[in-house]
Coordinates of C-alpha atoms in Angstrom, one line a residue:
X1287 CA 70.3 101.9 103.6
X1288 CA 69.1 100.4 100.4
X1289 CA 71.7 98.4 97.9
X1290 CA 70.8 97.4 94.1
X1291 CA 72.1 94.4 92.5
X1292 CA 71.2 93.9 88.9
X1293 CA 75.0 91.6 88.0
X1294 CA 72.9 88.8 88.7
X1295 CA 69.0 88.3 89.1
X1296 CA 67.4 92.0 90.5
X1297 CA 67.8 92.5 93.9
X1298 CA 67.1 94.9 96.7
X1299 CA 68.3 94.8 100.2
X1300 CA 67.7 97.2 103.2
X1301 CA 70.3 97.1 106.0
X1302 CA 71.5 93.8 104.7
X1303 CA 68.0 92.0 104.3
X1304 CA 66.3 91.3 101.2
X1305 CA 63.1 93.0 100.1
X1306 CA 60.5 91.1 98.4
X1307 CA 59.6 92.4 95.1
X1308 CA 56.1 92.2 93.1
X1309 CA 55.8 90.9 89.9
X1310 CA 57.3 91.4 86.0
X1311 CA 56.0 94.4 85.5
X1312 CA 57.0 96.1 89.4
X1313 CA 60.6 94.5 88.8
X1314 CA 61.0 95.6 84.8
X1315 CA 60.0 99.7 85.9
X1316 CA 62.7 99.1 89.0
X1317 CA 65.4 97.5 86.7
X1318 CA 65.0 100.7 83.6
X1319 CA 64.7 103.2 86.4
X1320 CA 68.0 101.5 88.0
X1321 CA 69.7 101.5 84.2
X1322 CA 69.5 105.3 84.5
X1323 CA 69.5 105.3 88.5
X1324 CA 69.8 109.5 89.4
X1325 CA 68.8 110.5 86.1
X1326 CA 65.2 111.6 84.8
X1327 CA 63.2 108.6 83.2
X1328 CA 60.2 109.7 80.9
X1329 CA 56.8 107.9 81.8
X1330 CA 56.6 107.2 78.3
X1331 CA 59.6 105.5 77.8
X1332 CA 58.8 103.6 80.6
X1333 CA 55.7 102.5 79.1
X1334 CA 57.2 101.6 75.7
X1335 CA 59.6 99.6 77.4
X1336 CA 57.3 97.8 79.9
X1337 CA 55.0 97.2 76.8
X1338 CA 57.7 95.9 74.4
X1339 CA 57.0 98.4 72.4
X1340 CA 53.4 98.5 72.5
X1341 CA 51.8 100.3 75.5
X1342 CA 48.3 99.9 75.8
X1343 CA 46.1 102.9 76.6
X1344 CA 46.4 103.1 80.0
X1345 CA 50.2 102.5 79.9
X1346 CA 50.5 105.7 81.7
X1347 CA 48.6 104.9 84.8
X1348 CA 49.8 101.2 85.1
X1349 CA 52.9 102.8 85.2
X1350 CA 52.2 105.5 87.9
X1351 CA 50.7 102.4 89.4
X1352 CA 53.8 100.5 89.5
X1353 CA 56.1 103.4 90.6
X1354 CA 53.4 104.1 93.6
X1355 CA 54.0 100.2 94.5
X1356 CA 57.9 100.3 94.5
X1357 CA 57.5 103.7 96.7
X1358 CA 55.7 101.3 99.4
X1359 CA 58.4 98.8 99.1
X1360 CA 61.4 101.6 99.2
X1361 CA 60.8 104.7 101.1
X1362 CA 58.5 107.7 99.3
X1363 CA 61.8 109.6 99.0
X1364 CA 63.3 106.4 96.5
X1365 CA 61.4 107.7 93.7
X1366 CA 61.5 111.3 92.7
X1367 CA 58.8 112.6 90.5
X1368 CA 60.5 115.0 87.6
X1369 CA 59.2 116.0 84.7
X1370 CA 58.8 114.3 82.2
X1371 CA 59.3 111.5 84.7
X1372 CA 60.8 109.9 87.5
X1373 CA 64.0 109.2 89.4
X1374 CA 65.2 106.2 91.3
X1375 CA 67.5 108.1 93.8
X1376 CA 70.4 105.4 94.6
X1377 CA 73.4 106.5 96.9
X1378 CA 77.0 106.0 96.2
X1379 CA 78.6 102.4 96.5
X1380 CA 74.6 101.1 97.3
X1381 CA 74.6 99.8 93.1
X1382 CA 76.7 97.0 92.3
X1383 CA 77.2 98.0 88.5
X1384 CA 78.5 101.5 90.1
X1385 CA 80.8 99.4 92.3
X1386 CA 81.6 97.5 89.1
X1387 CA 82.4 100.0 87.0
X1388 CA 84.3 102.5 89.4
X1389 CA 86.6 99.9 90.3
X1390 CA 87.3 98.7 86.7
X1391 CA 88.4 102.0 86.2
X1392 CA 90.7 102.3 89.2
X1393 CA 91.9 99.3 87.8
X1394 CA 92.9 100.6 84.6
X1395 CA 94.4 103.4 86.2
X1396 CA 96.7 100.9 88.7
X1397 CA 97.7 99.2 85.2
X1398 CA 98.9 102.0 83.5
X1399 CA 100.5 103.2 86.7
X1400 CA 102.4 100.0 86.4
X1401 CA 100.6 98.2 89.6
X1402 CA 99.4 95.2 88.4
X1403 CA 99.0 93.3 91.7
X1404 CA 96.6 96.2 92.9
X1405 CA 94.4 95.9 88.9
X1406 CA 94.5 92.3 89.9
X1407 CA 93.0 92.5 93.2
X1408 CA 90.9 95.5 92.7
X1409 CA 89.0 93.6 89.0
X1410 CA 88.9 90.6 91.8
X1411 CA 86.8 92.1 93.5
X1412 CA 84.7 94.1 91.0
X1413 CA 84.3 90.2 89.3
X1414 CA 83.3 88.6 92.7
X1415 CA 80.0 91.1 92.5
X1416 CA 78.5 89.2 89.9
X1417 CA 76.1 86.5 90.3
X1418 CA 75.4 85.3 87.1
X1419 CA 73.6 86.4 83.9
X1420 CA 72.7 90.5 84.8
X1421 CA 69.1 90.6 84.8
X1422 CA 68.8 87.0 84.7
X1423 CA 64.9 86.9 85.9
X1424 CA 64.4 89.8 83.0
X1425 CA 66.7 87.9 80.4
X1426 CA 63.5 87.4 78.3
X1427 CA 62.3 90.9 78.4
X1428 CA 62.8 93.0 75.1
X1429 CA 63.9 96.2 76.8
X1430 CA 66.7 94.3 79.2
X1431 CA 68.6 92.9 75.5
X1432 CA 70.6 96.0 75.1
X1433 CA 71.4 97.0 78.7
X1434 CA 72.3 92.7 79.4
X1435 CA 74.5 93.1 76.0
X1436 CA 76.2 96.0 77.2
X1437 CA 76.6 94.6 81.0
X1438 CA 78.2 91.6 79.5
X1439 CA 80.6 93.4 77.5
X1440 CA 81.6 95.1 80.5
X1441 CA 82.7 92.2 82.5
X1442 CA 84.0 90.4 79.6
X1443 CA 86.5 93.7 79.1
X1444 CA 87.1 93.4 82.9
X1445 CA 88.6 89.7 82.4
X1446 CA 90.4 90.5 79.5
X1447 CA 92.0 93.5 81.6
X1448 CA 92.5 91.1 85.3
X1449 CA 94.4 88.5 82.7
X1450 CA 97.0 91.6 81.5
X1451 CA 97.4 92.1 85.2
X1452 CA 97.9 88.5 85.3
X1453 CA 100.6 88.5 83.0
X1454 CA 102.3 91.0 83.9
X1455 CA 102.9 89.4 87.5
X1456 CA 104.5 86.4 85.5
X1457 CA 101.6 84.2 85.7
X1458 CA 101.2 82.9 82.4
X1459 CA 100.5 79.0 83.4
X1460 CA 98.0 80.1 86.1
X1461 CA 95.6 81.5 83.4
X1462 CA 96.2 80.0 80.4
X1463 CA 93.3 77.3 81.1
X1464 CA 91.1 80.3 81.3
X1465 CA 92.5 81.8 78.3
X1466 CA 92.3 78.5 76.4
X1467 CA 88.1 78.4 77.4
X1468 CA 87.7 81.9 76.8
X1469 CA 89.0 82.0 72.7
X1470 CA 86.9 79.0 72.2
X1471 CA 83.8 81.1 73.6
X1472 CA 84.1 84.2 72.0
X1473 CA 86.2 83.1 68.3
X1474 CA 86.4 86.7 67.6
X1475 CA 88.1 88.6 70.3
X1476 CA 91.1 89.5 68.8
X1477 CA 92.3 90.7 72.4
X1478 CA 91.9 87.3 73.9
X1479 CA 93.8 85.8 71.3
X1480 CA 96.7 87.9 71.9
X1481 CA 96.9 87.8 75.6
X1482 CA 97.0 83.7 74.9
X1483 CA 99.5 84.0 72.6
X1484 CA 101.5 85.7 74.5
X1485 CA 101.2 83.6 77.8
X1486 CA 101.9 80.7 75.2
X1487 CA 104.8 82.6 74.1
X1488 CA 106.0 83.6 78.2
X1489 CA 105.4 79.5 78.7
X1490 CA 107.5 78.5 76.4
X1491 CA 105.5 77.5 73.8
X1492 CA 106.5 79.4 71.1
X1493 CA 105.4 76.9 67.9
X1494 CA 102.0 77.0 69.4
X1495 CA 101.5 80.9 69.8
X1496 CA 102.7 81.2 66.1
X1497 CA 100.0 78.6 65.6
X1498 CA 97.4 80.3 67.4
X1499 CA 98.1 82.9 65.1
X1500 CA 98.0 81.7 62.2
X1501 CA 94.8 79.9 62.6
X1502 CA 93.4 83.4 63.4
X1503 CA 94.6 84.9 60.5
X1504 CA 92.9 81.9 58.7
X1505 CA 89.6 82.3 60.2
X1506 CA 89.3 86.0 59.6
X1507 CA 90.5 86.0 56.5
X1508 CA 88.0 82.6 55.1
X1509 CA 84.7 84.2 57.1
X1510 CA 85.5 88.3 56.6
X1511 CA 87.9 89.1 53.9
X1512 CA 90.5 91.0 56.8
X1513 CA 93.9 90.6 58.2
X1514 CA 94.4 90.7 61.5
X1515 CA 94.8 93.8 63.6
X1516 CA 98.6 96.1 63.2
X1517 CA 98.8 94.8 67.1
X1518 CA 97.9 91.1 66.6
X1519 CA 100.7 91.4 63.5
X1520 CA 103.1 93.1 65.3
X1521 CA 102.8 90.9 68.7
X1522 CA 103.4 87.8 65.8
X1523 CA 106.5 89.9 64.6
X1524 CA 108.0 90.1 68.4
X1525 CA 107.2 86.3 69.0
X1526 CA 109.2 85.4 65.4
X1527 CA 112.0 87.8 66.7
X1528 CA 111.7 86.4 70.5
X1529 CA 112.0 90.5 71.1
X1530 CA 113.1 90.5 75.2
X1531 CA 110.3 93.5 75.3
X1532 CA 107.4 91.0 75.5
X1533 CA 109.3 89.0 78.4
X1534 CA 107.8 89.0 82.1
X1535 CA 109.6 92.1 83.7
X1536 CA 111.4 90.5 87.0
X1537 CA 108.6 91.8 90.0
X1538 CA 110.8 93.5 93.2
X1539 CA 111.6 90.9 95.9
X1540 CA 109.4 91.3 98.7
X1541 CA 112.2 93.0 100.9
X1542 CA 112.7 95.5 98.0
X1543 CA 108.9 96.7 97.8
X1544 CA 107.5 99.2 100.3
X1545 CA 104.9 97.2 102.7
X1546 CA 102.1 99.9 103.4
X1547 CA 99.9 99.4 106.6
X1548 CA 96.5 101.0 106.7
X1549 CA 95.1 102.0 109.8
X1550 CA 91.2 103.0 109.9
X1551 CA 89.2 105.1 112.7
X1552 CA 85.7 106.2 112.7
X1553 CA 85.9 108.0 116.0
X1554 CA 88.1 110.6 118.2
X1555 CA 89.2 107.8 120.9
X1556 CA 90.8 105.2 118.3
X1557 CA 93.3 106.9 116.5
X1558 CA 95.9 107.0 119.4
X1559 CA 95.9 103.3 120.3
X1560 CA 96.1 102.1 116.4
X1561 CA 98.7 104.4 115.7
X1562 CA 100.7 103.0 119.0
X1563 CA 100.3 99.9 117.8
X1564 CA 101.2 100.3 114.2
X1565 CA 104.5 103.3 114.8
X1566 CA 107.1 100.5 115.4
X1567 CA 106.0 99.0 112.3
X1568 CA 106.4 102.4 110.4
X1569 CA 109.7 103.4 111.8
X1570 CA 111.5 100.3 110.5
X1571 CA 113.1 100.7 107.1
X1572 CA 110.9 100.2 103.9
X1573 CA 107.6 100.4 105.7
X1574 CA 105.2 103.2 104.9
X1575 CA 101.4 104.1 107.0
X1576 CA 98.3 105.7 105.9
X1577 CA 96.0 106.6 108.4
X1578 CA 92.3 107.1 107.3
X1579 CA 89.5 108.7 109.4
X1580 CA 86.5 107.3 108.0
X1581 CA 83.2 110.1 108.6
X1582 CA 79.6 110.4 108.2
X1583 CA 78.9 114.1 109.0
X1584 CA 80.4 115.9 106.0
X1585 CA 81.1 118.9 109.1
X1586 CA 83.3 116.7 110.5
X1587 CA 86.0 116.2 107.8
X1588 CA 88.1 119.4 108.8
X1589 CA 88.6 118.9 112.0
X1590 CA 89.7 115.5 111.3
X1591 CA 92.1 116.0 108.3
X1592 CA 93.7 118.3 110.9
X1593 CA 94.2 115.8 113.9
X1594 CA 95.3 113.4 111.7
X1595 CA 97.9 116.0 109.9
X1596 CA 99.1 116.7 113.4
X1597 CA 99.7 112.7 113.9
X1598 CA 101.3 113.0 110.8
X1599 CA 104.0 115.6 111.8
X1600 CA 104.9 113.5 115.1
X1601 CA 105.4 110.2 113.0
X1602 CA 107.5 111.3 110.2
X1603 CA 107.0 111.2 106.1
X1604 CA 106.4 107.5 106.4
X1605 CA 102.8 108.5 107.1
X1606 CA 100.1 109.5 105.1
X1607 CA 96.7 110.5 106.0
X1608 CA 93.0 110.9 104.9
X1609 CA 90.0 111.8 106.2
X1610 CA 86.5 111.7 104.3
X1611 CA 82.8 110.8 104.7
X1612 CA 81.9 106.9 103.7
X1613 CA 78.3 105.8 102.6
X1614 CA 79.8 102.4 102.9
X1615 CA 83.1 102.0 105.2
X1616 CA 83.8 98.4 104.0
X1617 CA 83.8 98.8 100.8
X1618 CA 86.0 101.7 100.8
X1619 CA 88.7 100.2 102.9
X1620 CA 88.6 97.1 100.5
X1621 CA 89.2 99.8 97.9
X1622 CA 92.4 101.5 99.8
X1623 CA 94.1 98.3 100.6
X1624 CA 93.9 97.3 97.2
X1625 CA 94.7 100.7 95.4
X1626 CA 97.6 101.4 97.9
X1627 CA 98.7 97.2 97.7
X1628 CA 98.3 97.4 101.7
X1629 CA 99.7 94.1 103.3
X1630 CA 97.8 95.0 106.7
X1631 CA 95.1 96.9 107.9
X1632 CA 94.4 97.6 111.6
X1633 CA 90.8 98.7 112.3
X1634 CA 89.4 99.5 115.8
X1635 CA 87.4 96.8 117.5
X1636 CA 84.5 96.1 116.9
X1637 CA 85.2 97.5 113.1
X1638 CA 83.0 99.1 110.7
X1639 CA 79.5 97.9 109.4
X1640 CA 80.0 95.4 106.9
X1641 CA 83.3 94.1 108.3
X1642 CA 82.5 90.6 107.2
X1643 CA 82.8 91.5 103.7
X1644 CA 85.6 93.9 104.2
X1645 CA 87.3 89.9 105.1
X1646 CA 86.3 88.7 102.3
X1647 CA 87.6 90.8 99.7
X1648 CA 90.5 92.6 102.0
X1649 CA 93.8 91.2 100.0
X1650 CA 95.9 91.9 103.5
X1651 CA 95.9 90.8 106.9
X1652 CA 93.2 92.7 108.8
X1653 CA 93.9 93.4 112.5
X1654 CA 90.7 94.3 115.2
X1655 CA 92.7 96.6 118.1
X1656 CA 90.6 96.6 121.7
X1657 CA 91.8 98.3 124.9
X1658 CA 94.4 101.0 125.7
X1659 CA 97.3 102.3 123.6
X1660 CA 100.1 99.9 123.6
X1661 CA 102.9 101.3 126.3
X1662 CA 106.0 100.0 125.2
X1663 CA 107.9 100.5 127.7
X1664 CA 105.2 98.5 130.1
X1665 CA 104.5 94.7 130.0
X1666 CA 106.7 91.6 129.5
X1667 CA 106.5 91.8 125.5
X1668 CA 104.4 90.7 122.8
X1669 CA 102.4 87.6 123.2
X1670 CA 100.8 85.3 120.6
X1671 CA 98.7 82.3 121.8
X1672 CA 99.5 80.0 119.2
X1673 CA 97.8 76.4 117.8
X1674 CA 99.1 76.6 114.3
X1675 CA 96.0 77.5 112.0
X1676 CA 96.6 79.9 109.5
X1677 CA 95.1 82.8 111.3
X1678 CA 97.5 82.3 113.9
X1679 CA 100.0 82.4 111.2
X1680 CA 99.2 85.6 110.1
X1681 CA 99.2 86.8 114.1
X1682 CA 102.8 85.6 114.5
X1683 CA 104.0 87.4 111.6
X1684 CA 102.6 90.6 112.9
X1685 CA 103.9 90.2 116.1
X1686 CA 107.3 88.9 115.4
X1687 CA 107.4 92.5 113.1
X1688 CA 106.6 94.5 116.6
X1689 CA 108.7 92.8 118.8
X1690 CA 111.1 93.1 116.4
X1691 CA 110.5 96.6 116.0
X1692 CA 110.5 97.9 119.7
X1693 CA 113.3 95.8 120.5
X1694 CA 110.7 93.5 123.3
X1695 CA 111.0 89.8 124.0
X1696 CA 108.1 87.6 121.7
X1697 CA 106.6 85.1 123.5
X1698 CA 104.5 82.1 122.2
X1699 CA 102.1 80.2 124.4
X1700 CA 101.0 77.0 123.8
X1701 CA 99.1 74.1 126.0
X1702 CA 101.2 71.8 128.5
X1703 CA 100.7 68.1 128.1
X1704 CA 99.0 65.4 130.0
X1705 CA 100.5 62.5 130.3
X1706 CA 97.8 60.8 132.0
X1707 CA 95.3 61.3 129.1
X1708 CA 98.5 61.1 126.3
X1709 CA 98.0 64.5 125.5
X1710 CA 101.9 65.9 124.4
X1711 CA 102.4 69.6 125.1
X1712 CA 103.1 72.4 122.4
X1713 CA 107.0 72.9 122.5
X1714 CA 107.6 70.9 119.1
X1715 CA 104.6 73.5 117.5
X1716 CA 106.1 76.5 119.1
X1717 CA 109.5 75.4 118.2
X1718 CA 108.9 75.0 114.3
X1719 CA 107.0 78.4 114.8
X1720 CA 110.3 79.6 116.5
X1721 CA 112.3 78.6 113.9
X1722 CA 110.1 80.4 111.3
X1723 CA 110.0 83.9 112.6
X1724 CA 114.0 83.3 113.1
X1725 CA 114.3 82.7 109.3
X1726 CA 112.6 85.5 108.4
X1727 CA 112.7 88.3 111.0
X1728 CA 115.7 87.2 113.1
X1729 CA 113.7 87.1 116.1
X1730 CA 114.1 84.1 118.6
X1731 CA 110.7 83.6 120.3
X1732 CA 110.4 82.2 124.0
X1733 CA 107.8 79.4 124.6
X1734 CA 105.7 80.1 127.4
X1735 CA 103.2 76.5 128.6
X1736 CA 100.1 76.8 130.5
X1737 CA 97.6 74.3 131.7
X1738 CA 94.7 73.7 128.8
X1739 CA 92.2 75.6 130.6
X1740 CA 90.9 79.3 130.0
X1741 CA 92.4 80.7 133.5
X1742 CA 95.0 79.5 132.6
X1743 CA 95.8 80.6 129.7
X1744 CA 94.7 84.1 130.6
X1745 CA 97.4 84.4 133.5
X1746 CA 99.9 83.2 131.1
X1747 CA 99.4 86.5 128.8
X1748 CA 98.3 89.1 131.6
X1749 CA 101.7 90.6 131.8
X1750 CA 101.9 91.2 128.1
X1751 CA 102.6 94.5 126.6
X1752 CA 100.3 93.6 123.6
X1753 CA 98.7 90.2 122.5
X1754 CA 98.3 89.7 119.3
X1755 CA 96.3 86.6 118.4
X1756 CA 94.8 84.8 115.2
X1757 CA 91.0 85.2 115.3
X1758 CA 89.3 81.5 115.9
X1759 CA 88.2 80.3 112.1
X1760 CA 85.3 78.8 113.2
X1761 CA 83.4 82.1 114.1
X1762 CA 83.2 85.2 112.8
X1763 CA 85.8 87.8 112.7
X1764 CA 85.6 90.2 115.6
X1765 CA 84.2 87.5 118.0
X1766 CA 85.8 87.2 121.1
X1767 CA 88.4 83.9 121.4
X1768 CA 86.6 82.1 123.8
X1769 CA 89.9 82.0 125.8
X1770 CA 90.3 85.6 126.1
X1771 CA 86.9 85.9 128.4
X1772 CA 87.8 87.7 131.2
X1773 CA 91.2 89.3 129.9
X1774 CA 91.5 92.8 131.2
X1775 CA 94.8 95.0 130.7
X1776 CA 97.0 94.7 127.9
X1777 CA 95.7 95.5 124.3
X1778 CA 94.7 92.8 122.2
X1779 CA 95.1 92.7 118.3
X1780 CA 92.9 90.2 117.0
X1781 CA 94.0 89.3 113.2
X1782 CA 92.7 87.1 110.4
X1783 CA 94.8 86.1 107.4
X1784 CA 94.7 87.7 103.8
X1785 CA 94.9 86.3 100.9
X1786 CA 99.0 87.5 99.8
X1787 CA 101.5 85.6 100.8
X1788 CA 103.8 87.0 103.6
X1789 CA 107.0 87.1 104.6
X1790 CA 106.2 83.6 106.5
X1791 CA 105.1 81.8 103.1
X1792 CA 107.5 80.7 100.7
X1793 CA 107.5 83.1 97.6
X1794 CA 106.3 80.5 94.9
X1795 CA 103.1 80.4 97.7
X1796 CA 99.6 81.1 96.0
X1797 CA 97.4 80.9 98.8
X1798 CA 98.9 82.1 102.2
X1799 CA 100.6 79.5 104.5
X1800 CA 99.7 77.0 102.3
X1801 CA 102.7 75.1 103.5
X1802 CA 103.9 72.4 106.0
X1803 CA 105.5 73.1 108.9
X1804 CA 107.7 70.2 108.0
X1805 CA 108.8 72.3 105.2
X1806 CA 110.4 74.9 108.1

């Protein structure tokens, strides 16, 4: 698999490791023939372009030369020849402007749809794919000045856009820093100016949006002879009238919003243990599931769609399923938690390839399931080893919601003391805990001590029905607690935090369990 990245200096990776590229000329043909990736290139306006406009007379052949050298480096199928040129074949998701630009537009589509957490998180990550200046080691290149011009346009429209999202959430004093830096930068913007004025406007700053204005209306009126644009006037209009229609609508309390889970699959033998660990969830009021079978034989999609269809008809309209081929399976879940504002996604152990980005940019919990489907009638409950870090935050969440759900005891285990070293155990840490799930889902959890060693602590959860435990932070997700070596029996659903506050975090939260326990 190769991937493109031109949001930044030009870059090739295959399978995730880099591939050295010749010199200015090798890199400019890659970069044009990327600008127009799948579409025909003529040889001679590769030449012209190469040559600034000048081509030499055996512009041709350097250029066949060059192309011949990035086949060696890429694969002979990379370039196609087609009159009157070539072709840089590139597949979907593997350029980062496609990436870029696709989700920009899902984002639009989420604003006008009236989702503005999902524009927010889905221009988040189309924003976190840029590395700096596009083209930066081509900056100076005569043919790159256009195609950098347009590329910067493009993220520069994609801020403007995530700060509308921004605002409509209510968050007017989170961005107006960034607002304040970004009309200094770029004086002309009439959009930028309006999106400050009104977050100085939603902050309460009323005199100073006016201002804002009218030193716009100054400048463009001293420098071009115009007025301002009929919205610019008529956003100044609604500020003077202090019109409700430009307020902050109130966002839906958390209890009122739907929470959507999304469970992922890439094979036949996975779908029935996520979906018996994820139905309790999806039978409780306000909770919704959607169920997507990730494929990479296009012959496989039908028989698929139907398994999951008949899943569907045994769990009720709560559930909604897909099934379709992915070129990339991390991206594309990133892209259905954040279209479909998932608050957890529960992927089969070991997860798909890239699953360390799919952390990264996931805006939900994420959940790895390993071992048998969950038997709810079977076990002693759901357990959650728990030390307090915010992954096993997110895991007591989760499980408080199951046990909650199928009506089983939740049990918390902690470390016993020792006195002789002045070691004190866990009860104070599992009471606060205790106290926290109490609060929020009404369920009372029952401490359960074992000695600080791993035997221990793996008889103490052997008789669970599930265990459901915060993935270590100090290795990467998917790893293996150390103390869960040697566990065999009940499921385990390994989980590391996202980045939305839950139903643990206090609303006014911007980073999840950013809290103190003392706070509880």
């Amino acid at each position: 698999m190769l991937e493109f990245r031109i949001l930044g200096p030009l870059e090739v990776a295959r399978d995730g490791a880099p591939v050295v590229l010749g010199g200015r000329k090798q890199r400019s043909t890659l970069a044009i023939l990327l600008l127009s990736a799948n579409r025909v290139v003529p040889i001679e306006r590769l030449a012209d372009d190469i040559y600034a406009g000048a081509p030499p007379v055996t512009a041709v052949t350097q250029v066949q030369r060059q192309v011949s050298e990035l086949r060696k480096l890429l694969g002979a199928d990379a370039i196609e020849t087609r009159a009157p040129g070539y072709t840089l074949h590139v597949a979907s998701g593997c350029l980062d402007l496609e990436r870029f630009e696709r989700w920009s537009e899902e984002a639009a589509l989420a604003l006008e749809r009236g989702e503005a957490r999902a524009a927010v998180d889905l221009l988040q990550a189309a924003l976190s794919l840029w590395r700096g200046e596009p083209l930066a080691d081509l900056s100076h290149e005569p043919f790159a000045q256009t195609a950098i011009a347009r590329l910067e346009e493009l993220r520069l429209a994609a801020v403007e856009q995530r700060l509308e999202a921004e605002l409509a959430l209510g968050r007017h004093a989170r961005v107006l820093p960034e607002l304040e830096t970004l009309v200094r930068d770029h004086p002309l913007r009439e959009r930028l100016r309006s999106l400050s004025m009104l977050a100085l406007y939603r902050a309460g700053r009323q005199a100073e949006a006016l201002d804002l204005y009218r030193r716009t209306r100054e400048s463009l009126v001293e420098e071009f002879g115009i007025e301002p644009s009929a919205a610019l006037r008529e956003l100044e209009r609604r500020i003077l009238a202090q019109d409700p229609s430009i307020d902050v609508a109130p966002a839906p309390s958390r209890a009122e919003a739907e929470r959507t889970i999304l469970v992922v699959c890439s094979a036949d033998d996975a779908l029935d243990p996520l979906l018996s660990v994820t139905g309790p969830l999806v039978a409780q009021p306000g909770r919704s599931l959607i169920a997507a079978w990730l494929l990479t034989d296009e012959r496989d999609v039908g028989r698929a769609a139907t398994a999951l269809d008949e899943r569907r008809a045994r769990l009720g309209q709560s559930v909604r399923t897909a099934a379709f081929t992915s070129l990339e399976p991390a991206a594309d879940v990133v892209r259905l938690a954040t279209s479909y504002d998932v608050e957890l996604i529960v992927l089969a152990a070991p997860g798909p390839a890239g699953l360390r980005t799919l952390v990264e940019h996931a805006p939900a919990d994420v959940a790895l399931c390993t071992g048998p489907p969950v038997s709810w009638e079977k076990g002693s409950g759901v357990f959650v080893p728990f030390g307090g870090s915010e992954n096993d935050w997110a895991a007591l969440e989760l499980a408080a919601w199951l046990a909650s759900g199928c009506q089983v005891p939740l049990r918390l285990v902690g470390t016993a003391g020792d006195p002789g070293r002045g070691r004190r155990d866990a009860s104070r840490l599992l009471a606060d805990a205790s106290l926290a799930v109490q609060r929020v889902v009404g369920v009372a959890a029952e401490p359960l001590l074992a000695a600080p060693r791993r035997d221990a602590l793996v008889r103490a959860v052997e008789a669970a029905t599930v265990v459901v435990a915060g993935s270590p932070s100090r290795q990467p997700f998917g790893g293996e607690p150390p103390w869960l070596v040697g566990l065999a029996g009940p499921p385990v659903l390994l989980v590391r935090r996202g980045s939305r506050p839950s139903g643990l975090a206090p609303p006014e939260s911007r980073t999840r369990f950013s809290w103190s326990l003392a706070a509880v």
